Short mmCIF file of C-alpha atoms in Angstrom, two decimals:
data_model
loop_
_atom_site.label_atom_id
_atom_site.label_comp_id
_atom_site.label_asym_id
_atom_site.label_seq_id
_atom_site.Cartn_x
_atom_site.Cartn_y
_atom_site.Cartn_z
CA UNK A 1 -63.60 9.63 182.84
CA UNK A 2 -64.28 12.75 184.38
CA UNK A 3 -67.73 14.68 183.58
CA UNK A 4 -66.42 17.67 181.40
CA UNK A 5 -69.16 18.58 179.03
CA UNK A 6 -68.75 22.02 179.54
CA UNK A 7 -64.86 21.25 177.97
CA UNK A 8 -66.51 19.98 174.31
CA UNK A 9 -65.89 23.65 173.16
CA UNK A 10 -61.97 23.41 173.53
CA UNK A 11 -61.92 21.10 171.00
CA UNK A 12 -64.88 22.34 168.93
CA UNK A 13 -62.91 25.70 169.04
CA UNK A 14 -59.96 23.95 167.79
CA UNK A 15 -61.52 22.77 164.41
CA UNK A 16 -63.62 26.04 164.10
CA UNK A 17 -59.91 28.31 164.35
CA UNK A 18 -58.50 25.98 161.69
CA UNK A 19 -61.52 26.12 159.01
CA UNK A 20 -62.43 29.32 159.97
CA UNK A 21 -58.75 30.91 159.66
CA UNK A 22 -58.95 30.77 155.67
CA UNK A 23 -60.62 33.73 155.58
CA UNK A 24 -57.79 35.91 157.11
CA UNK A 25 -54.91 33.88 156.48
CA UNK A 26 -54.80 32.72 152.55
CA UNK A 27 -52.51 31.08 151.66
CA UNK A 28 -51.45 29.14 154.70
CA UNK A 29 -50.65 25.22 154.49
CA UNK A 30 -52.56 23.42 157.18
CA UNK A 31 -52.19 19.54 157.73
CA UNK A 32 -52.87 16.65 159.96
CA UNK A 33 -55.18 13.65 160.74
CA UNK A 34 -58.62 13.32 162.36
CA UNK A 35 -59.31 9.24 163.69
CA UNK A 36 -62.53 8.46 165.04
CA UNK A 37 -62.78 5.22 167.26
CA UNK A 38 -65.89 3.86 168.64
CA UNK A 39 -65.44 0.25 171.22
CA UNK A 40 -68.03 -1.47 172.22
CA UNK A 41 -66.22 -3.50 175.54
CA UNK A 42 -66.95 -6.18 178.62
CA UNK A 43 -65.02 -5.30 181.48
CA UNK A 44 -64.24 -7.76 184.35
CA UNK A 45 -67.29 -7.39 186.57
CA UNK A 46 -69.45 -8.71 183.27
CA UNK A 47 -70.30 -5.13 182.87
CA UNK A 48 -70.34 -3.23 179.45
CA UNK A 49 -68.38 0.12 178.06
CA UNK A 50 -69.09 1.61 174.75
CA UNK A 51 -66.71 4.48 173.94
CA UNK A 52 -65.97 7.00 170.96
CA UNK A 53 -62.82 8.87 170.79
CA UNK A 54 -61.75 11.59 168.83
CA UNK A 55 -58.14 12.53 168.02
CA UNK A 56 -57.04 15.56 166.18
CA UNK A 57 -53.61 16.66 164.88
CA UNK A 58 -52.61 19.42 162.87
CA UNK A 59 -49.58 21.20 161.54
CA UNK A 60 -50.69 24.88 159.97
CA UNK A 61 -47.10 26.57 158.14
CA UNK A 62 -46.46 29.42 155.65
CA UNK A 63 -48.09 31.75 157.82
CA UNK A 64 -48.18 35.61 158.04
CA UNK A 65 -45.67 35.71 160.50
CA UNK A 66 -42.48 34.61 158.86
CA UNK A 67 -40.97 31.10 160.12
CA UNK A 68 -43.74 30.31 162.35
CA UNK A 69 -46.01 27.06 162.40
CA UNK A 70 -48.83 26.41 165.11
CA UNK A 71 -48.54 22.70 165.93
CA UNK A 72 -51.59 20.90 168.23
CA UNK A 73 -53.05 17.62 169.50
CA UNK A 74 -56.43 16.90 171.25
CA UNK A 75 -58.70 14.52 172.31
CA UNK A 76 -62.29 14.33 173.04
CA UNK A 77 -63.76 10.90 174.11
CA UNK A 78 -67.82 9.94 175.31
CA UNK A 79 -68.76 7.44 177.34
CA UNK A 80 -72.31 5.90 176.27
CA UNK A 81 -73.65 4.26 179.62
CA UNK A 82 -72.39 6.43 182.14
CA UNK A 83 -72.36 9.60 180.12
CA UNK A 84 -69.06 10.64 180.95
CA UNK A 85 -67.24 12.83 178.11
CA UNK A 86 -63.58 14.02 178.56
CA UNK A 87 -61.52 16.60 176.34
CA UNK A 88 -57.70 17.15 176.57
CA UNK A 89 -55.28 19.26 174.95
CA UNK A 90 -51.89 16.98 174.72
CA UNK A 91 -50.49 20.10 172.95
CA UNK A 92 -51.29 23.13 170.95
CA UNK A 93 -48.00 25.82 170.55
CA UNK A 94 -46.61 27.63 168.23
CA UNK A 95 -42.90 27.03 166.61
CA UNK A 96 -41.02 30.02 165.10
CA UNK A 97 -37.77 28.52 163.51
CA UNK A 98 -34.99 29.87 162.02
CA UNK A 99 -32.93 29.16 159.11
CA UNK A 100 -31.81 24.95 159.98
CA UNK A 101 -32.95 25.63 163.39
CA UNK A 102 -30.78 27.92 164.47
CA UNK A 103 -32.63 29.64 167.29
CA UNK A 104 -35.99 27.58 168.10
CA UNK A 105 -38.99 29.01 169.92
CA UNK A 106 -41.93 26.94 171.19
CA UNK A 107 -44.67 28.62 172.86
CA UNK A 108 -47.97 27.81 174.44
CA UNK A 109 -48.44 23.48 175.71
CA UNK A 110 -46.11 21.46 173.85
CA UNK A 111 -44.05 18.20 174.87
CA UNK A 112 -41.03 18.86 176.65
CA UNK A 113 -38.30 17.14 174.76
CA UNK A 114 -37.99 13.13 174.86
CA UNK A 115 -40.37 12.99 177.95
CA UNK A 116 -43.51 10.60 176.71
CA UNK A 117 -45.67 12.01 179.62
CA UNK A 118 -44.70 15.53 180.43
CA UNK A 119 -46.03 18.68 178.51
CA UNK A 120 -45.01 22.27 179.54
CA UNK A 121 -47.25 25.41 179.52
CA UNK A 122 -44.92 27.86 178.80
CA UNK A 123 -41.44 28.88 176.50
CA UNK A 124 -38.59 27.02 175.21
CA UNK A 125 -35.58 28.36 173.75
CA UNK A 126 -32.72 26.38 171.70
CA UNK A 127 -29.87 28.06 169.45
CA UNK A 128 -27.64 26.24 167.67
CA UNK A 129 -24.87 28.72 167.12
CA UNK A 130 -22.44 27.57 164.38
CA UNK A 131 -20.07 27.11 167.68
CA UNK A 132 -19.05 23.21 169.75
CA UNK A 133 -21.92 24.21 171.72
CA UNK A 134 -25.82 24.72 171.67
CA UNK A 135 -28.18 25.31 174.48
CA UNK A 136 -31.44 26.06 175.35
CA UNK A 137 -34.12 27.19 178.45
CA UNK A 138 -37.50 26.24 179.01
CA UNK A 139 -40.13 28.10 181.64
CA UNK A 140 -43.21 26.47 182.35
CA UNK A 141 -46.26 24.76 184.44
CA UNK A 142 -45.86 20.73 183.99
CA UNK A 143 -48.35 18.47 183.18
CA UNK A 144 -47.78 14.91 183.07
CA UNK A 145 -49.95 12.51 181.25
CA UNK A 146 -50.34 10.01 179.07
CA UNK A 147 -52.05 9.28 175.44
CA UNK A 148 -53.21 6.24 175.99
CA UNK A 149 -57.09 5.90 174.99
CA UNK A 150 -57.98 5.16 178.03
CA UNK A 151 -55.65 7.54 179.68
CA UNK A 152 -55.41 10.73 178.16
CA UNK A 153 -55.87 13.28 181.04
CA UNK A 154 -54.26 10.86 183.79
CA UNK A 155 -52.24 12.99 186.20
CA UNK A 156 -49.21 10.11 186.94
CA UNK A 157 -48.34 12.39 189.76
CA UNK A 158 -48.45 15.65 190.99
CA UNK A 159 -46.62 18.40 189.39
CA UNK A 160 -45.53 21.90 190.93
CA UNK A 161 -46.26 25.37 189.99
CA UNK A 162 -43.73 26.15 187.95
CA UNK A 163 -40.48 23.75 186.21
CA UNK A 164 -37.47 25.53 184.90
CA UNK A 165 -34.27 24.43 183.29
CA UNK A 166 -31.92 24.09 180.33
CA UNK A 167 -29.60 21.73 178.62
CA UNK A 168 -26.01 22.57 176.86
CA UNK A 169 -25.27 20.28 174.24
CA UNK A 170 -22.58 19.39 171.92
CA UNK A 171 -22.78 20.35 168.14
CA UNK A 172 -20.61 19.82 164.95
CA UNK A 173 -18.80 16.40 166.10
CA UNK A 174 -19.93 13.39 163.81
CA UNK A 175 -20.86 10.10 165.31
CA UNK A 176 -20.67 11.93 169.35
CA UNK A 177 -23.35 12.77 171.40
CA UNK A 178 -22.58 14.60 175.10
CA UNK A 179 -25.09 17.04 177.07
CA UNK A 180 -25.45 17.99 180.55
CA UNK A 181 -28.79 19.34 181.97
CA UNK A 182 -30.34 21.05 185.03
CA UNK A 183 -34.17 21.64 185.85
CA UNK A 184 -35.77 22.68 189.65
CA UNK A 185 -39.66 21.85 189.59
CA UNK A 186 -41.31 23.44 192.37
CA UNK A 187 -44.12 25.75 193.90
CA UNK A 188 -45.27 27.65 196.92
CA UNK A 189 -42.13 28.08 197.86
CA UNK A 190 -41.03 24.47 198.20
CA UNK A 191 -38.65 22.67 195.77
CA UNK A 192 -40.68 19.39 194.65
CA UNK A 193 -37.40 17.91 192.64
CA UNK A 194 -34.24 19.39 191.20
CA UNK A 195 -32.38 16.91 188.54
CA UNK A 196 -28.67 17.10 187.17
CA UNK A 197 -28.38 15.09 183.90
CA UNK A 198 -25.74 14.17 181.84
CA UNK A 199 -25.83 12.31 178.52
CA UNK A 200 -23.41 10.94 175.56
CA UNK A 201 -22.64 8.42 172.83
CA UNK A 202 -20.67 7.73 170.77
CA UNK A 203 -20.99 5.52 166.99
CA UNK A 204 -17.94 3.67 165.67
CA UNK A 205 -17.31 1.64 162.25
CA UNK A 206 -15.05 -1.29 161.98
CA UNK A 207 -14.02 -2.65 158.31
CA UNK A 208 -13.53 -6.42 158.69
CA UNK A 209 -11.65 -6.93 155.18
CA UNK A 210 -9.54 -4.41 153.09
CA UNK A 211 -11.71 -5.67 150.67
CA UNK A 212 -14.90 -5.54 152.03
CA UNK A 213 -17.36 -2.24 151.72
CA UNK A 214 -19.33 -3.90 154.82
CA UNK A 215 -18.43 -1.92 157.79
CA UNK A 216 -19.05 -3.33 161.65
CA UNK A 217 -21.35 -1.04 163.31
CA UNK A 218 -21.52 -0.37 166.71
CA UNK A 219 -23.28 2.74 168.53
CA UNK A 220 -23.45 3.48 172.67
CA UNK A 221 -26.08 5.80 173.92
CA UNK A 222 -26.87 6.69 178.00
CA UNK A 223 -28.09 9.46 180.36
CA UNK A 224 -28.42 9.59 183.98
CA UNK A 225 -30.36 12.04 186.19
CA UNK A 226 -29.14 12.45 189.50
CA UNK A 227 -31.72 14.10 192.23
CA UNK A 228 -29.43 15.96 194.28
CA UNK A 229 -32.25 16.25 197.08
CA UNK A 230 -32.61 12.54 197.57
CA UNK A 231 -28.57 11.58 196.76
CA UNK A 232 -29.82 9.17 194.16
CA UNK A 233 -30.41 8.49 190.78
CA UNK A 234 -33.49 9.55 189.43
CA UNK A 235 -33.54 7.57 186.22
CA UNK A 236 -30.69 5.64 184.12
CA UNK A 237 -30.86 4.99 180.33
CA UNK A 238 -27.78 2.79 179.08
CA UNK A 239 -28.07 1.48 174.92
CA UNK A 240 -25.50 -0.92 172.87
CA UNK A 241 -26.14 -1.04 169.40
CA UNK A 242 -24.17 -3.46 167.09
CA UNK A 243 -24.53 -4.39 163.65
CA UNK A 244 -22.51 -6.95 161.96
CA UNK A 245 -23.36 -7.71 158.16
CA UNK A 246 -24.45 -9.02 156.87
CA UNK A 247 -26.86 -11.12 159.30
CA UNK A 248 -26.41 -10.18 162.93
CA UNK A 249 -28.13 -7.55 164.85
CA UNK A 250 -27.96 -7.65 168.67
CA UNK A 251 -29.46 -4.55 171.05
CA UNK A 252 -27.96 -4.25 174.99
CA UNK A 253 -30.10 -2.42 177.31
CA UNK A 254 -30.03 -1.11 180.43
CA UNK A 255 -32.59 1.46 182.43
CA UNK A 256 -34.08 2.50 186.08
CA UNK A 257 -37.20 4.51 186.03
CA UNK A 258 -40.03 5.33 187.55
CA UNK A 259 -43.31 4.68 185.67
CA UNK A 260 -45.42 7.62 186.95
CA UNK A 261 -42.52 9.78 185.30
CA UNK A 262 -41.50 7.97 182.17
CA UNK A 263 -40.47 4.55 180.69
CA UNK A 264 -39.38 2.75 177.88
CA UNK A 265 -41.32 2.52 175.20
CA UNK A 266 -40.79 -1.46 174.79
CA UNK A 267 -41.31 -1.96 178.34
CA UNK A 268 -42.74 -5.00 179.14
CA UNK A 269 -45.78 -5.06 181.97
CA UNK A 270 -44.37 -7.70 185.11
CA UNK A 271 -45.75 -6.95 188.25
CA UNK A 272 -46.34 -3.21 188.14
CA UNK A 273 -49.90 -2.87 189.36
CA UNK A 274 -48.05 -4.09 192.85
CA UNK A 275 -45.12 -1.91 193.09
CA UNK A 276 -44.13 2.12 194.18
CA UNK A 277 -43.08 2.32 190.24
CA UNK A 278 -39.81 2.19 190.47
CA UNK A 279 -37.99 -0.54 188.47
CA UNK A 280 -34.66 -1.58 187.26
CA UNK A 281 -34.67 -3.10 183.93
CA UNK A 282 -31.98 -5.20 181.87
CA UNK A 283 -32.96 -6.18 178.16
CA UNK A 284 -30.86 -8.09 175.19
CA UNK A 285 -32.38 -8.92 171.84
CA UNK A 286 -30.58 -10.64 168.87
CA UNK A 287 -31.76 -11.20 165.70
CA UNK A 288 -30.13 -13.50 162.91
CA UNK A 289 -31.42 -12.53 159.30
CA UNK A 290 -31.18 -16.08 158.03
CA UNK A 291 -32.82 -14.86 154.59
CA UNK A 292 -33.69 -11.93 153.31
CA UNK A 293 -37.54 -12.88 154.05
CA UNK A 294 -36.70 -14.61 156.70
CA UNK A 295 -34.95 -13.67 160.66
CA UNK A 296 -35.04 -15.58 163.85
CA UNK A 297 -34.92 -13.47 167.19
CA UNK A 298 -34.34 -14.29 170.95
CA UNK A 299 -34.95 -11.61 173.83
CA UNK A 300 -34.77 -11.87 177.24
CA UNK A 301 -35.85 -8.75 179.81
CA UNK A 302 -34.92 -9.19 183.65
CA UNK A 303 -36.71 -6.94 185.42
CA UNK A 304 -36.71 -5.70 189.37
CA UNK A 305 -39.42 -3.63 191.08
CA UNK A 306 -39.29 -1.68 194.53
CA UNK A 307 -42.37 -2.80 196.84
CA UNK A 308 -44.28 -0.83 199.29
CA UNK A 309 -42.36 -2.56 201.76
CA UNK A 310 -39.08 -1.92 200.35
CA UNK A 311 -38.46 -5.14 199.18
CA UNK A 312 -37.66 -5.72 195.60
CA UNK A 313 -39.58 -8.42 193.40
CA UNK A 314 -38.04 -9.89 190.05
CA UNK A 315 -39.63 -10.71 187.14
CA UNK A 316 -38.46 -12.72 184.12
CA UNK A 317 -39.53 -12.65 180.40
CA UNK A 318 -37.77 -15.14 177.86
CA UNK A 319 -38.49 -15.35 174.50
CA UNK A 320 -37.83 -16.71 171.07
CA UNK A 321 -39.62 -16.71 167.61
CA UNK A 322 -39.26 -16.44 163.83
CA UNK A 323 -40.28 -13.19 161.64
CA UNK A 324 -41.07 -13.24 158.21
CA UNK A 325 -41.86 -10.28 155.81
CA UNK A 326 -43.09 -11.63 152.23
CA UNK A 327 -44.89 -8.18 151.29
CA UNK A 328 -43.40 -7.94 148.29
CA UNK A 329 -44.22 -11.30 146.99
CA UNK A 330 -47.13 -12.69 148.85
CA UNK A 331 -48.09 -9.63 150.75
CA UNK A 332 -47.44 -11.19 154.32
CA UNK A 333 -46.07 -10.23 156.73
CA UNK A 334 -45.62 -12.55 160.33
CA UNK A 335 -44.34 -13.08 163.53
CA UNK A 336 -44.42 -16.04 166.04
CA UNK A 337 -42.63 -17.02 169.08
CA UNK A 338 -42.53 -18.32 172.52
CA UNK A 339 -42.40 -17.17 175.92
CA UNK A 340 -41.65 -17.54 179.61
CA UNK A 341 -42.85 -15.52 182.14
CA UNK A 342 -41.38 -15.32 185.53
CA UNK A 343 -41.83 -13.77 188.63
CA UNK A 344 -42.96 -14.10 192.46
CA UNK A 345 -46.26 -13.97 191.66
CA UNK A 346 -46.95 -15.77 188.34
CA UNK A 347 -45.33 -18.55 185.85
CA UNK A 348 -46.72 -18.81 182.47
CA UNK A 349 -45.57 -20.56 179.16
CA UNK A 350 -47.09 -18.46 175.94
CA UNK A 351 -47.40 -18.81 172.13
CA UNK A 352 -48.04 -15.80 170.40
CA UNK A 353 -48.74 -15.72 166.61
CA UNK A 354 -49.28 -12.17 164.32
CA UNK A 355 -50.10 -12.21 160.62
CA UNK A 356 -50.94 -9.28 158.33
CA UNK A 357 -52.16 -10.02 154.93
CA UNK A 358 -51.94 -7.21 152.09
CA UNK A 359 -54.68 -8.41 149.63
CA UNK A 360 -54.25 -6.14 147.35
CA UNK A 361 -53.48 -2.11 147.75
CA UNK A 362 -57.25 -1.87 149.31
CA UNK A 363 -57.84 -4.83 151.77
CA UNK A 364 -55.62 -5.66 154.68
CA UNK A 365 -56.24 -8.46 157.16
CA UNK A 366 -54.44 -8.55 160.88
CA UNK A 367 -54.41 -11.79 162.96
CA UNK A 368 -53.66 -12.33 166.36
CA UNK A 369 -53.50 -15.53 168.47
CA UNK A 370 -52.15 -15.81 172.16
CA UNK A 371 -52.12 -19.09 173.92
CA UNK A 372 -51.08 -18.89 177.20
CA UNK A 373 -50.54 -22.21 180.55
CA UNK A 374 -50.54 -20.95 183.71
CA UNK A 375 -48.23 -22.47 185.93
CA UNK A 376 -48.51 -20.25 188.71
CA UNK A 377 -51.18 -19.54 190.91
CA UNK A 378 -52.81 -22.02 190.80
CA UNK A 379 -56.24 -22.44 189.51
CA UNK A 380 -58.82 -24.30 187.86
CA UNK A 381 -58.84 -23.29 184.49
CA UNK A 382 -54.89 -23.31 183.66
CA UNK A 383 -55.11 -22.26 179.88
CA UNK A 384 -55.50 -18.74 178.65
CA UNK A 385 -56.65 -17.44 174.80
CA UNK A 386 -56.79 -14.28 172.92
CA UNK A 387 -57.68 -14.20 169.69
CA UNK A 388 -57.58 -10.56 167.89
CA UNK A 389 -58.61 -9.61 164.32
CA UNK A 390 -58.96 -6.09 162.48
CA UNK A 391 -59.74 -6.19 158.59
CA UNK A 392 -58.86 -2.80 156.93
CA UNK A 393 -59.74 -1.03 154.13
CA UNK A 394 -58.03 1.79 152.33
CA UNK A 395 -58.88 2.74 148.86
CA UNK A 396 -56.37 5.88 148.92
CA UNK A 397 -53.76 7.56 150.74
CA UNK A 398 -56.55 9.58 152.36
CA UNK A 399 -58.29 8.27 154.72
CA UNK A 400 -58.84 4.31 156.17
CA UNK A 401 -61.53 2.30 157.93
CA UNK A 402 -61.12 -0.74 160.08
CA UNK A 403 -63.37 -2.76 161.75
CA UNK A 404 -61.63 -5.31 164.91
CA UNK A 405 -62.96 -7.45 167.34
CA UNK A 406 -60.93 -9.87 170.52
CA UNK A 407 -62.12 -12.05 172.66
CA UNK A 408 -59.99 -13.57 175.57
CA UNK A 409 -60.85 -15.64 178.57
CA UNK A 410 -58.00 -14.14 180.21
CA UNK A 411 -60.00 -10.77 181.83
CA UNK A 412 -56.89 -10.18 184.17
CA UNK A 413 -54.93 -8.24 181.82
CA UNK A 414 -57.27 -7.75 178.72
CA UNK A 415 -61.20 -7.22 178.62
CA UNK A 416 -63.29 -10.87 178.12
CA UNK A 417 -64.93 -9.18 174.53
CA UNK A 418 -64.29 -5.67 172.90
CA UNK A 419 -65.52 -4.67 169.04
CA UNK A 420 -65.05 -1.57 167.54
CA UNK A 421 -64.58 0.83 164.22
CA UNK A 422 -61.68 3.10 163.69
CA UNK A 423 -61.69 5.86 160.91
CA UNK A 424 -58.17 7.44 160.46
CA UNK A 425 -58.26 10.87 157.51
CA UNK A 426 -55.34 12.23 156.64
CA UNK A 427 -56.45 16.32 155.40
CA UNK A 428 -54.31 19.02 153.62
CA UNK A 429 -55.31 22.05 152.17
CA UNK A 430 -54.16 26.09 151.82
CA UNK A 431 -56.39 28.36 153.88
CA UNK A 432 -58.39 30.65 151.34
CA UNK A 433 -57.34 28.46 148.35
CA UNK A 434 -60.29 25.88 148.30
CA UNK A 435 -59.49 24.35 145.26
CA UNK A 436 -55.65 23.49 146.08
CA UNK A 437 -54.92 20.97 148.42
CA UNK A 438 -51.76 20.02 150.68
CA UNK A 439 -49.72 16.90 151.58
CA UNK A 440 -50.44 13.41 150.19
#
């Protein structure tokens, strides 16, 4: 973590403007949630972390400027031994919407679309004209980072001075999806990357019987951004959703990326500490609902990843399991399966296991097991364990504490030991109005 004590008052500040504004704005609605963490952790080297972090997110509307919200997101974290402390801003702009989002202005930091990493200081535009077509413009310096704990203020690469572009987009046309995009990210003079993007999909209904009310499903999704600069593709997202009732679910994927940019969220870790970050990535799930309680699943991701030396590694992840959700009777809900891992460097056969127990509407148990054989490299312990659990308790819709510990003998991909509290509060109130209060 980087030594940024002098940073505490950015998000001090943060908490003092939203208390503080009830004198001068009554009336306003102002929610969010506030989670405190605190992990006590061994790392690899036998060492020892202990870590607090500190989220905040809040949502302030009704305000004296008409249709305009003020959204943000922060972090502050401390690190006991070393006495490192880090604050971030993920995003704090405001939002002044129109009528069903006609015309929709963001100002200040705030995400930039879909992206999970980048966040633009400056404007965004959209109107949604009661027309085939909708646009918008955005004007901004990137940042791109993550909100991982661990990870907050990462910088996943460099970013330029200034990124500009817009996105036309079709409106009014049920069950399609089509856009086309431009943006030019540069600085000093230079052009760092310039993207063309197009995007569309389309959702379609099949009846099998006259008779039947049970309609076939099936929905196709994909983008692809093309960097004119390097004559490649920058990134490729391609989805095939079908649904056939009243059991069968099955999901088609398809993506290239590059993980210092962005990702899937699902994506599965094979290999990447050892690559540039760019993969190619081909995933199919399908899930049989055998019983209304009860659904069997099997999932298989093939994935490829570019090596410093040009090469490209594959990796392999099969899997197979059973879930079962008896909340409403017994208050359980679990998941276990099987694995196999794949891949130039490793081979590993896994068992996974994940129960969560609703005691009642206070307690709630979570259970974790992982056991894992090592096939490849070879060593001389071949077996691997994790074993996770987190007991919660929430005696309202307010506010929850859980305590959680794991241990693993595995310390290549997890830490040996790590124990820690979360407290999660969800707040609402009016500014000026201390006896009224907001949200759930």
């Amino acid at each position: 973590m980087k030594i940024a004590s002098g940073k505490i008052g950015v998000f001090s500040l943060i908490l003092l403007l939203v208390f503080l504004a009830g004198k001068t704005v009554t009336g306003a609605e102002v929610s969010g949630r506030y989670t405190m963490g605190y992990e006590d952790r061994e790392v690899r080297d036998g060492s020892r972390e202990s870590v607090m972090v500190n989220y905040l997110s809040f949502e302030a509307k009704r305000l004296p400027v008409t249709n305009l919200s003020v959204h943000g997101f922060s972090k502050y974290a401390y690190e006991w031994q070393r006495g490192d402390s880090a604050t971030g801003i993920y995003y704090l702009y405001g939002n002044h919407r129109t009528f069903e989002g006609r015309n929709d202005l963001l100002f200040g930091r705030f995400p930039l679309e879909s992206h999970r990493f980048l966040t633009l200081d400056g404007v965004h535009f959209t109107q949604r004209p009661n027309r085939p077509f909708g646009y918008s413009l955005y004007l901004g310096q990137p940042r791109y980072m993550e909100i991982h704990d661990d990870r907050f203020e990462r910088q996943f690469r460099d970013s330029g001075d200034y990124l500009a572009g817009g996105k036309i987009f079709l409106r009014g046309v049920e069950g399609v999806r089509a856009n086309a995009s431009y943006s030019r990210e540069g600085g000093g003079g230079d052009v760092y990357r310039e993207i063309i993007g197009v995007g569309g999909g389309k959702d379609y209904y099949f009846t099998r019987r006259q008779e039947e009310r049970d309609e076939v499903i099936v929905a196709v999704d994909g983008s692809l951004d093309y960097n004119p600069d390097q004559s490649a593709v920058d990134r490729l997202s391609a989805r095939l959703f079908v649904i056939y009732p009243p059991r069968l679910r099955v999901v088609l994927q398809a993506d290239r990326y590059d993980v210092r940019d962005n990702y899937p969220a699902d994506r599965e870790l094979i290999i990447t500490l050892f690559s540039t970050g760019r993969e190619d990535r081909a995933k199919y799930t399908v899930t049989y609902d055998w019983r209304p309680e009860i659904a069997f699943y099997q999932s298989s991701v093939f994935t490829e990843l570019e090596m410093p030396d040009g090469a490209w590694r594959r990796g392999r992840i099969v899997k197979g399991g059973v879930i079962g959700d008896y909340r409403e009777s017994r208050g359980v809900l679990f998941d276990a399966g099987l694995y196999h891992f794949n891949s130039h460097l490793s081979e590993a056969n896994g068992l996974a296991l994940s129960v969560d127990y609703q005691y009642d509407q206070v307690w709630n148990l979570l259970v974790g097991l992982e056991l894992v054989r090592l096939s490849k490299p070879l060593r001389d312990e071949k077996n691997a364990r994790s074993v996770n659990v987190e007991l919660g308790y929430k005696p309202g819709d307010r506010w929850k504490l859980a305590g959680y510990l794991e241990r693993s003998d595995n310390p290549e991909y997890r830490n040996d030991f790590r124990v820690g509290l979360r407290f999660d509060y969800l707040f609402g109130f009016a500014l000026g109005r201390a006896a009224q209060r907001v949200g759930p």
